Short mmCIF file of C-alpha atoms in Angstrom, two decimals:
data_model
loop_
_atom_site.label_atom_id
_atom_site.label_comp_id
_atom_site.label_asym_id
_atom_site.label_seq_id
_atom_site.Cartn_x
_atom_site.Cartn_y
_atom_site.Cartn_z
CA UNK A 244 46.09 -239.96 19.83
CA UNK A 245 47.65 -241.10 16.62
CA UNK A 246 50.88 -242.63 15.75
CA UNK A 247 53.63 -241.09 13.01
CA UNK A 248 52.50 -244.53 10.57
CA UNK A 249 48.83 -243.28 10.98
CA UNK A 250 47.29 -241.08 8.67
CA UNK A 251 49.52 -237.53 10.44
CA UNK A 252 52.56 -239.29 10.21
CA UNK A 253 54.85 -238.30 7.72
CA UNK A 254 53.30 -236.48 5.22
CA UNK A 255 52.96 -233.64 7.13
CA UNK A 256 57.08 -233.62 7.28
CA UNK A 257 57.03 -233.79 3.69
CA UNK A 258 55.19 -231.61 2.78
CA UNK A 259 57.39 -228.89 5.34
CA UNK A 260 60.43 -229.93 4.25
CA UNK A 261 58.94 -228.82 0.25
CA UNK A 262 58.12 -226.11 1.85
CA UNK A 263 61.60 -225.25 2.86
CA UNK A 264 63.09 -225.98 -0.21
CA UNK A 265 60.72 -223.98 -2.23
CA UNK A 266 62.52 -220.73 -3.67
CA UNK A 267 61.77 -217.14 -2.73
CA UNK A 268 58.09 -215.75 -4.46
CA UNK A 269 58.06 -213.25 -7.27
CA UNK A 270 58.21 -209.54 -6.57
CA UNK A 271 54.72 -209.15 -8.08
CA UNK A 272 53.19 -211.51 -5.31
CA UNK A 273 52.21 -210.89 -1.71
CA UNK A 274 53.79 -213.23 0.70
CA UNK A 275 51.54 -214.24 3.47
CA UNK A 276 53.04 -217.61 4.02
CA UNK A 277 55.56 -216.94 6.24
CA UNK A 278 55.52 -215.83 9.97
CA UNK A 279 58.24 -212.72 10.00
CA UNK A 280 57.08 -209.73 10.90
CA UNK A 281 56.63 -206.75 8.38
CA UNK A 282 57.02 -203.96 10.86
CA UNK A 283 61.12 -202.60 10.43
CA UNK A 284 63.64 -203.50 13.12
CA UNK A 285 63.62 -200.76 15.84
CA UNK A 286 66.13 -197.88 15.46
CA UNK A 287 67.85 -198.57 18.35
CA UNK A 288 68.39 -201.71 17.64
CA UNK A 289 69.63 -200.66 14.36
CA UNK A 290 72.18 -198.58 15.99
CA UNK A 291 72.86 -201.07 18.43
CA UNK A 292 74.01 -203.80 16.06
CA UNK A 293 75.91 -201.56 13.57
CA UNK A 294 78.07 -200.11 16.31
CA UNK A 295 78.93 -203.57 17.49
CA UNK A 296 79.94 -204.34 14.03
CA UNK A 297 81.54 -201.34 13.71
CA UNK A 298 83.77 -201.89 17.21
CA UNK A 299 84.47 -204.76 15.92
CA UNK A 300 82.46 -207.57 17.78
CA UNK A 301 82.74 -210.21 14.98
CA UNK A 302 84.03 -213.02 17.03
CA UNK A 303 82.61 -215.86 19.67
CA UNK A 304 81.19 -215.50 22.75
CA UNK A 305 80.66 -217.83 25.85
CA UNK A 306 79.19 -220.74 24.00
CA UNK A 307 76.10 -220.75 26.08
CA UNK A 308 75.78 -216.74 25.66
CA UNK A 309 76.51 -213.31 26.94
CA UNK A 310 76.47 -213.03 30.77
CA UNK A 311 74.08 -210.19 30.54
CA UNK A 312 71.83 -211.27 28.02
CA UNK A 313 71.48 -214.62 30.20
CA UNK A 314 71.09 -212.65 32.79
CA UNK A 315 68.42 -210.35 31.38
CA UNK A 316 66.67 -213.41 29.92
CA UNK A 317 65.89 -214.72 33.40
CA UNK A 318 64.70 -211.50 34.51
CA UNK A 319 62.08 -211.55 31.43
CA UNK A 320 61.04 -215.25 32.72
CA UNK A 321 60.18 -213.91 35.37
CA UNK A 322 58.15 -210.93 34.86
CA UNK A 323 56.28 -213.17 32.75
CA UNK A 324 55.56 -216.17 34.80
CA UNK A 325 57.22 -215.62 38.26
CA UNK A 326 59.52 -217.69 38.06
CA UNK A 327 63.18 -216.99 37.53
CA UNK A 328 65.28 -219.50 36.50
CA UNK A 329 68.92 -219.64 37.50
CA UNK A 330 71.79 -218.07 34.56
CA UNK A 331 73.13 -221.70 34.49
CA UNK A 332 69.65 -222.84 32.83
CA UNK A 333 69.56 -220.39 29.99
CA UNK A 334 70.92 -221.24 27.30
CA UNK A 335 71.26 -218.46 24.49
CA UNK A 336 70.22 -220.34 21.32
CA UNK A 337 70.70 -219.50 17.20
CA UNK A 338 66.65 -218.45 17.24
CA UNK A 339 63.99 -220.18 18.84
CA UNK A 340 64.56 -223.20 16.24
CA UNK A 341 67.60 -224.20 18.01
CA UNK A 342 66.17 -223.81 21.14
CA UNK A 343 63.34 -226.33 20.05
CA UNK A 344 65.98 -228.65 19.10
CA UNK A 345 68.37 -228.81 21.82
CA UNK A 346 65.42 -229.12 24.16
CA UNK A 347 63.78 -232.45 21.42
CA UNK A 348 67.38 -234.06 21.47
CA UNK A 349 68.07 -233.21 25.15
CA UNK A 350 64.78 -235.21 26.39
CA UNK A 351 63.95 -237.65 23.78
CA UNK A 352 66.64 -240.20 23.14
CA UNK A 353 66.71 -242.04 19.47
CA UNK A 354 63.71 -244.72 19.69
CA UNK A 355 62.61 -242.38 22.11
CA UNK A 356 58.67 -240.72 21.28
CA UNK A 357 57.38 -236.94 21.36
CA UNK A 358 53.88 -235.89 21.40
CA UNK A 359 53.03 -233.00 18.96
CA UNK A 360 49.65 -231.16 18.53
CA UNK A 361 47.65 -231.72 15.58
CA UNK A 362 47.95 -228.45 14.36
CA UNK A 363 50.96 -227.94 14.54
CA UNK A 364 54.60 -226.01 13.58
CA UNK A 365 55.58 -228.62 11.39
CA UNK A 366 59.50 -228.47 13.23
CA UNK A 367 58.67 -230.39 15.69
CA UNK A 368 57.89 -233.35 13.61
CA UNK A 369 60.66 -232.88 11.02
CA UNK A 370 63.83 -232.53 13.32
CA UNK A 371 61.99 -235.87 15.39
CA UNK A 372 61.86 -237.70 12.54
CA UNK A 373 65.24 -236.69 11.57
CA UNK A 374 66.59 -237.85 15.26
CA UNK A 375 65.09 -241.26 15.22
CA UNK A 376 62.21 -240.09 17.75
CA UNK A 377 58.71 -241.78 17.30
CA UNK A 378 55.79 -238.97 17.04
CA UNK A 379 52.64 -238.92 18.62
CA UNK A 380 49.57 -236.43 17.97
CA UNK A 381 46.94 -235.00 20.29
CA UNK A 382 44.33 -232.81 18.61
CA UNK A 383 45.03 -229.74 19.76
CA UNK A 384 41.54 -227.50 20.80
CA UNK A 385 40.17 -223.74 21.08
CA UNK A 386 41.54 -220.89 23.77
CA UNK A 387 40.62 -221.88 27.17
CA UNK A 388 40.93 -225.07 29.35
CA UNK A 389 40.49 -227.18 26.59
CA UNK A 390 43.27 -226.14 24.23
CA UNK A 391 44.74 -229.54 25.05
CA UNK A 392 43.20 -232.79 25.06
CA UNK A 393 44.94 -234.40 27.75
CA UNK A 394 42.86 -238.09 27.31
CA UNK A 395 44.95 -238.14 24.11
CA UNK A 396 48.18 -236.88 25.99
CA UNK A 397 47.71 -239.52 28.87
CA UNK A 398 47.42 -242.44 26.50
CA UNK A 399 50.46 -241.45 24.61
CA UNK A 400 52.47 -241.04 27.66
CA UNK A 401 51.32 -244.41 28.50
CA UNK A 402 52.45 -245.70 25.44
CA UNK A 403 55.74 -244.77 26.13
CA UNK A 404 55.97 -240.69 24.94
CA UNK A 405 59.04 -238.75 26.87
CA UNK A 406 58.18 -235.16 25.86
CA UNK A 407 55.06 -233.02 25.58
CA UNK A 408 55.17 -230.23 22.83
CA UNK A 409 52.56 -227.53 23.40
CA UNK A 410 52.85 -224.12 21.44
CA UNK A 411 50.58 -220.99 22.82
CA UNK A 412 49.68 -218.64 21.35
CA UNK A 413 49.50 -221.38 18.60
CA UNK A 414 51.27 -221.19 15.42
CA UNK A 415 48.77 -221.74 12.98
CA UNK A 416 45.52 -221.33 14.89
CA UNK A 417 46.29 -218.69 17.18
CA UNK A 418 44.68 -219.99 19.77
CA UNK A 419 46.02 -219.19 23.62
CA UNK A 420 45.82 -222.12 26.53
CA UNK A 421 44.93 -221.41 29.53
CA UNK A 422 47.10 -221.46 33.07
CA UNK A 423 45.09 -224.70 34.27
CA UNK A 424 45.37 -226.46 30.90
CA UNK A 425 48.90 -225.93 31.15
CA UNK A 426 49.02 -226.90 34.88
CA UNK A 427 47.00 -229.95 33.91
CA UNK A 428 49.45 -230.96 31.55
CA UNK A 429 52.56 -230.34 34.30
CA UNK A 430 50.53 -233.21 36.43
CA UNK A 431 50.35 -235.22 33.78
CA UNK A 432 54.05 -235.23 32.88
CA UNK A 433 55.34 -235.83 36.36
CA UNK A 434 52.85 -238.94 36.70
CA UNK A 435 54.43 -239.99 34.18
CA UNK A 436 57.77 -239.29 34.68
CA UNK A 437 58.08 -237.06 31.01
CA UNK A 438 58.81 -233.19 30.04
CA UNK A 439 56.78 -230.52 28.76
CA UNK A 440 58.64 -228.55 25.38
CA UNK A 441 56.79 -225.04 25.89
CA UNK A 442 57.13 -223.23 22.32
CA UNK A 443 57.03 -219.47 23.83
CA UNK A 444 57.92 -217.69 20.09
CA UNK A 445 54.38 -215.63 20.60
CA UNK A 446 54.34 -215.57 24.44
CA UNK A 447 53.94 -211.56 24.08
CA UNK A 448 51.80 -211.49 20.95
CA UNK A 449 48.31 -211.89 23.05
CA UNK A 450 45.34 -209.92 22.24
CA UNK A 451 43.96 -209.55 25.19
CA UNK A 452 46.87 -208.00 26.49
CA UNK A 453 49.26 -209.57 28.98
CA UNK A 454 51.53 -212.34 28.34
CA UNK A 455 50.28 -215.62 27.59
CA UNK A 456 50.32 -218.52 30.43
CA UNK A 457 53.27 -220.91 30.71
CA UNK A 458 53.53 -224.28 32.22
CA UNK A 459 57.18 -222.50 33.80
CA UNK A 460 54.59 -220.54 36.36
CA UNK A 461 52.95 -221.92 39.55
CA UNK A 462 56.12 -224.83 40.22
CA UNK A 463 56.37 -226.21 36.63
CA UNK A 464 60.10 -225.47 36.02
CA UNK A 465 61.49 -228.93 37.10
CA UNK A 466 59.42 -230.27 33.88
CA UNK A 467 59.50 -227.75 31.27
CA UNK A 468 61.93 -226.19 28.46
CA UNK A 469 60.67 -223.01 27.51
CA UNK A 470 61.90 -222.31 24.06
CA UNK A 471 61.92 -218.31 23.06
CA UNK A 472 62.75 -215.98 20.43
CA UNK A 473 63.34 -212.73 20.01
CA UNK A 474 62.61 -213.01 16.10
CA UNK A 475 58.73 -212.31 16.49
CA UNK A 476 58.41 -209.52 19.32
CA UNK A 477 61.62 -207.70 17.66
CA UNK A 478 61.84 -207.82 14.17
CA UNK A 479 64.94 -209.96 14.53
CA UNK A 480 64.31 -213.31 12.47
CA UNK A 481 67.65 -213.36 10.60
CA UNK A 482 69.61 -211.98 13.48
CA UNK A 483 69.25 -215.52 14.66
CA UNK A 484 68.87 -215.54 18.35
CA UNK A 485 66.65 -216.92 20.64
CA UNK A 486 66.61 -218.76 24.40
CA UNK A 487 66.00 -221.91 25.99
CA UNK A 488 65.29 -222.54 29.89
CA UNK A 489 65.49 -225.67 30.78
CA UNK A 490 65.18 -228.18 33.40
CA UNK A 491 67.91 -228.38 36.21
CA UNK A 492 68.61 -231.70 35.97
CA UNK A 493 69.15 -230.95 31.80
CA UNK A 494 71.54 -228.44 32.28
CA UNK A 495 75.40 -230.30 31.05
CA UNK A 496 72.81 -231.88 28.51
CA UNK A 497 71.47 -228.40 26.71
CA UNK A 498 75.02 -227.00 27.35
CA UNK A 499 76.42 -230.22 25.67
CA UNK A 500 74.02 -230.02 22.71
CA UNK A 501 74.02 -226.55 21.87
CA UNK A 502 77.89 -225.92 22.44
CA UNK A 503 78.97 -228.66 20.09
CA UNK A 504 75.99 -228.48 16.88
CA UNK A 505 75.89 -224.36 16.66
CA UNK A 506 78.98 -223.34 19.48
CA UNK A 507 77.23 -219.94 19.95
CA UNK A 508 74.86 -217.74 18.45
CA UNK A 509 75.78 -214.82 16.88
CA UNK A 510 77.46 -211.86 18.70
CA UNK A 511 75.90 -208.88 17.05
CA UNK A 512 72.25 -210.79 17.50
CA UNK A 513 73.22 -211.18 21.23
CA UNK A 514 74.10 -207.75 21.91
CA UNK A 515 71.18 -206.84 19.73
CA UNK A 516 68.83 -208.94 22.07
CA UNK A 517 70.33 -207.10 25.05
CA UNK A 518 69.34 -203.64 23.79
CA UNK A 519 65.63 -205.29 23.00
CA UNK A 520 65.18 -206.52 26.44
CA UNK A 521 66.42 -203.18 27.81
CA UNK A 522 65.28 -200.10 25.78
CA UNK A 523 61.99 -201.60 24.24
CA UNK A 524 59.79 -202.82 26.95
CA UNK A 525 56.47 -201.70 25.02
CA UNK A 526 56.81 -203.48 22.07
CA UNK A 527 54.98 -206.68 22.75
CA UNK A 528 51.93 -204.16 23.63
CA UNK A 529 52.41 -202.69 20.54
CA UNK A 530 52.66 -205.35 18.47
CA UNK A 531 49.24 -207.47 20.00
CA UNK A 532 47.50 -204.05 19.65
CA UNK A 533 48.71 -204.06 15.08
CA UNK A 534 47.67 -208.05 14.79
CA UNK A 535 43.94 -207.55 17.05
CA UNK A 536 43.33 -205.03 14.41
CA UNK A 537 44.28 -206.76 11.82
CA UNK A 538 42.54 -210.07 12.90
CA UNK A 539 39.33 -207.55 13.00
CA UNK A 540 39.82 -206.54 9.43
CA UNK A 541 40.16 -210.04 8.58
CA UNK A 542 36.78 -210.99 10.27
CA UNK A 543 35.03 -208.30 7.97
CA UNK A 544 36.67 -208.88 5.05
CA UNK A 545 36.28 -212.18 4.81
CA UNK A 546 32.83 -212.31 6.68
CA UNK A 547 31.55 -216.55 6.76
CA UNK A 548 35.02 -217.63 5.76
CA UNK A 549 36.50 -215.85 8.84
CA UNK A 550 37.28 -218.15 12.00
CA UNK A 551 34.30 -217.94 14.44
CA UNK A 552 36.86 -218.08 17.29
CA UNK A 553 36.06 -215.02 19.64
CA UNK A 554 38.72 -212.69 18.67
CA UNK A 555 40.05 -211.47 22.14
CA UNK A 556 40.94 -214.69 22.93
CA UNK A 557 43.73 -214.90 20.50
CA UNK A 558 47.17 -214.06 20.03
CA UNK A 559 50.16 -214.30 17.48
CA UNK A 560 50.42 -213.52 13.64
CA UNK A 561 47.89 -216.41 11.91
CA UNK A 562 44.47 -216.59 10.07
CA UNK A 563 43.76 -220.83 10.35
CA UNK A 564 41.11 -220.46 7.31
CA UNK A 565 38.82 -223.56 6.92
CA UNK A 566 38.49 -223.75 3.15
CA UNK A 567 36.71 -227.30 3.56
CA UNK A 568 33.19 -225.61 2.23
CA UNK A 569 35.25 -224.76 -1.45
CA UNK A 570 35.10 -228.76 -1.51
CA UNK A 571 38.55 -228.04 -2.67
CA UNK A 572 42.13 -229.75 -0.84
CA UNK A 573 44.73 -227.49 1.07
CA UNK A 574 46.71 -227.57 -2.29
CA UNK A 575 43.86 -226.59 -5.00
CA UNK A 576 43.01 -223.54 -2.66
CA UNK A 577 46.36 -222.78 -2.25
CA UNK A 578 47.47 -222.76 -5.99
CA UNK A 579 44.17 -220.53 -6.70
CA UNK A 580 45.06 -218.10 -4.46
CA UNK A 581 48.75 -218.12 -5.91
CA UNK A 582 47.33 -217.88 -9.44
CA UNK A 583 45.75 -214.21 -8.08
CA UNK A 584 49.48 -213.28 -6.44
CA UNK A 585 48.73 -214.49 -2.91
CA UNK A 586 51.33 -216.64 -1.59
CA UNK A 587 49.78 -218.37 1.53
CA UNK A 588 50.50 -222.11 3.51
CA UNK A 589 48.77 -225.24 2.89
CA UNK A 590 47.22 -226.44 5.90
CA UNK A 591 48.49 -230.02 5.38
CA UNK A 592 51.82 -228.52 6.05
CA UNK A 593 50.49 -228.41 9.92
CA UNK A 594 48.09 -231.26 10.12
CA UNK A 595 46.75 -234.13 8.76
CA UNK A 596 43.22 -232.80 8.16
CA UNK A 597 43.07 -231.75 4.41
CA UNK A 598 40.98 -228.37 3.64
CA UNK A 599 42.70 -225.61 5.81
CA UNK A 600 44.88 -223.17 4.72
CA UNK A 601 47.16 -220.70 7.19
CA UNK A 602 47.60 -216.98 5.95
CA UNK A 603 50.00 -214.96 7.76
CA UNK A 604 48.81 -211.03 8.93
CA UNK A 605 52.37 -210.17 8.21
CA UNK A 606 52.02 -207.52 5.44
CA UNK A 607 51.32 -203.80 5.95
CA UNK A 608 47.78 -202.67 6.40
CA UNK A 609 46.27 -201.57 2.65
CA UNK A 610 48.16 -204.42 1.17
CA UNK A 611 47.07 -206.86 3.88
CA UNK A 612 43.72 -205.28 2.89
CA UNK A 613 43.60 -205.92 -0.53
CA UNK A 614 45.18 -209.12 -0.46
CA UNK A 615 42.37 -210.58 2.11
CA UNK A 616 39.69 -208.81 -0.14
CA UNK A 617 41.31 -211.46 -3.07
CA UNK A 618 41.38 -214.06 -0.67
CA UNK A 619 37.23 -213.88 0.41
CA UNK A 620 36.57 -213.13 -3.35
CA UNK A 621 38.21 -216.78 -4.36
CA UNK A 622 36.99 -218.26 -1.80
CA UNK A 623 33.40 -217.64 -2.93
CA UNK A 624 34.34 -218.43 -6.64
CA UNK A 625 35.87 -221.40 -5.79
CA UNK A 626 32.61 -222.26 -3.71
CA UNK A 627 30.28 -221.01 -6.56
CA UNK A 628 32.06 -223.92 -8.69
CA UNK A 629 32.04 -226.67 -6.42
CA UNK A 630 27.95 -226.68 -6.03
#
């Protein structure tokens, strides 16, 4: 475990927030720094939101969301865990951001601590930092049982930690936890009297099929906020909506937070959501069937610089490329694959180990294709140089 003044601390916030203050790329480059999706929004969902708009659904809704899609959200809990959580613990959220950061303010009080993987989505750290919450790290492992290291976790719930952050599948690794790592980590909250912040945004995106495990299944609910989006699965990142289930006892707290910072999300994304969660139930399938294949085409393309993580035991949209052999940092690699019109994500954006660079599978097959075929071919050049 490592504290936020050690050497993950904040320069892994910086570093994000230049990231999201950088301006949009150039036509001429391909964009595989950013986790959205290239596949179109669905037709019917198309139709869905532009007769809303059309019937003139412009205005608020309950501030904690549609009945229905509340409703409906529950009901998808539960298919994929078993559990279903009662309509008064879902809170309908602007995207799965907000649902991160009603659950981080809701449990973590200024002065307050969070512990965050080491890799990580860099939000977690930001927003804390931003609240006056301290920030652990635990180094976060491979698919399986030992995606978490919970001697890491234990000593920074001794040390005082409120909430655990765990994100599977894992944005940038892509690697999946399993149910007993996640029931592990349920023990060790209760011992210690904390919460578990379960970032679902790839829950369906698993390439062995299936859904991936959450710490809500097999009596976990009474520690956990499960924050979800529909941007991934969907196609809907700038509709803006996603969910958060939370605790019981949290419930006036996540109503209080999200009700007064963002009042509701938007109506047209919510009705949207409803016609996702209704008329689409094979897209997850489909979508973790497009990303296996093009995690395989990776793997041959880019041969020894490819992960050596077993493929089927995956899931989400990310390449975690260890670029450490180039002898070159995060940045250098970065700026030479920018310099041949490929736009990917240092790695120091997502942890504190230098060397690793994330490219997104979010681009449509022949250009993903010849953009990974650049990638492997810089790679070895840069390589070539450094002996």
């Amino acid at each position: 475990m490592t504290t936020d003044t050690e050497a993950s601390g904040p320069g892994a916030a910086a570093a994000a927030v230049t990231r999201m203050m950088a301006g949009p790329v150039r036509a001429d480059e391909i964009d595989l720094s950013i986790g959205e999706p290239d596949q179109v929004l669905p037709a019917v969902l198309v139709e869905t939101a532009v007769r809303s708009l059309r019937h003139g659904r412009t205005g608020y809704t309950p501030k904690l969301g549609l009945p229905e899609l509340r409703d409906l959200v529950a009901a998808d809990v539960e298919a994929g865990t078993g559990y279903r959580p009662a309509v008064e613990d879902v809170v309908i959220t602007v995207g799965g951001t907000g649902a991160v950061a009603v659950a981080l303010a809701a449990a973590c009080a200024p002065g307050g601590s969070v512990l965050v993987p080491d890799p990580a989505w860099p939000n977690y750290r930001v927003l804390a930092e931003r609240l006056g919450i301290g920030v652990f790290t635990y180094a976060q492992g491979d698919s399986g049982d030992g995606f978490l290291d919970l001697a890491q976790i234990r000593s920074g719930l001794r040390a005082g930690a409120r909430l655990v952050a765990v994100n599977s599948p894992s944005n940038p690794t892509g690697a999946v936890a399993s149910a007993a790592a996640l029931r592990s980590l349920v023990a060790l909250a209760r011992e210690f009297g904390a919460y578990v912040l379960s970032d679902e945004a790839y829950e369906s995106v698993v390439f062995a099929g299936g859904r991936a495990p959450s710490p809500l299944a097999d009596g976990g609910a009474d520690v956990t906020f499960a924050a979800r989006t529909f941007s991934k699965t969907y196609s809907m990142t700038g509709l803006r909506v996603g969910a958060l289930i939370s605790p019981p006892r949290f419930r006036t707290a996540a109503a209080a937070l999200h009700g007064t910072t963002a009042g509701c999300a938007p109506v047209t994304a919510q009705v949207t959501a409803i016609a996702a969660l209704s008329s689409l139930p094979g897209r997850a399938d489909q979508l973790s069937a497009t990303y296996l294949a093009r995690y395989r085409t990776a793997m041959r393309i880019l041969g020894p610089w490819a992960p050596r993580t077993p493929v089927d035991t995956l899931g989400g949209f990310y390449l975690w490329l260890d670029a450490r052999p180039t002898g070159h940092t995060s940045a250098e690699v970065c700026a030479a694959l920018r310099d041949c019109g490929i736009v990917t994500s240092s790695g120091l954006v997502y942890s504190a180990t230098d060397g690793f660079v994330r490219v997104a599978l979010t681009a449509p097959d022949d250009v993903l294709t010849h953009a990974l075929t650049l990638i492997r071919e810089q790679l070895d050049l840069l390589a070539t140089r450094a002996r």
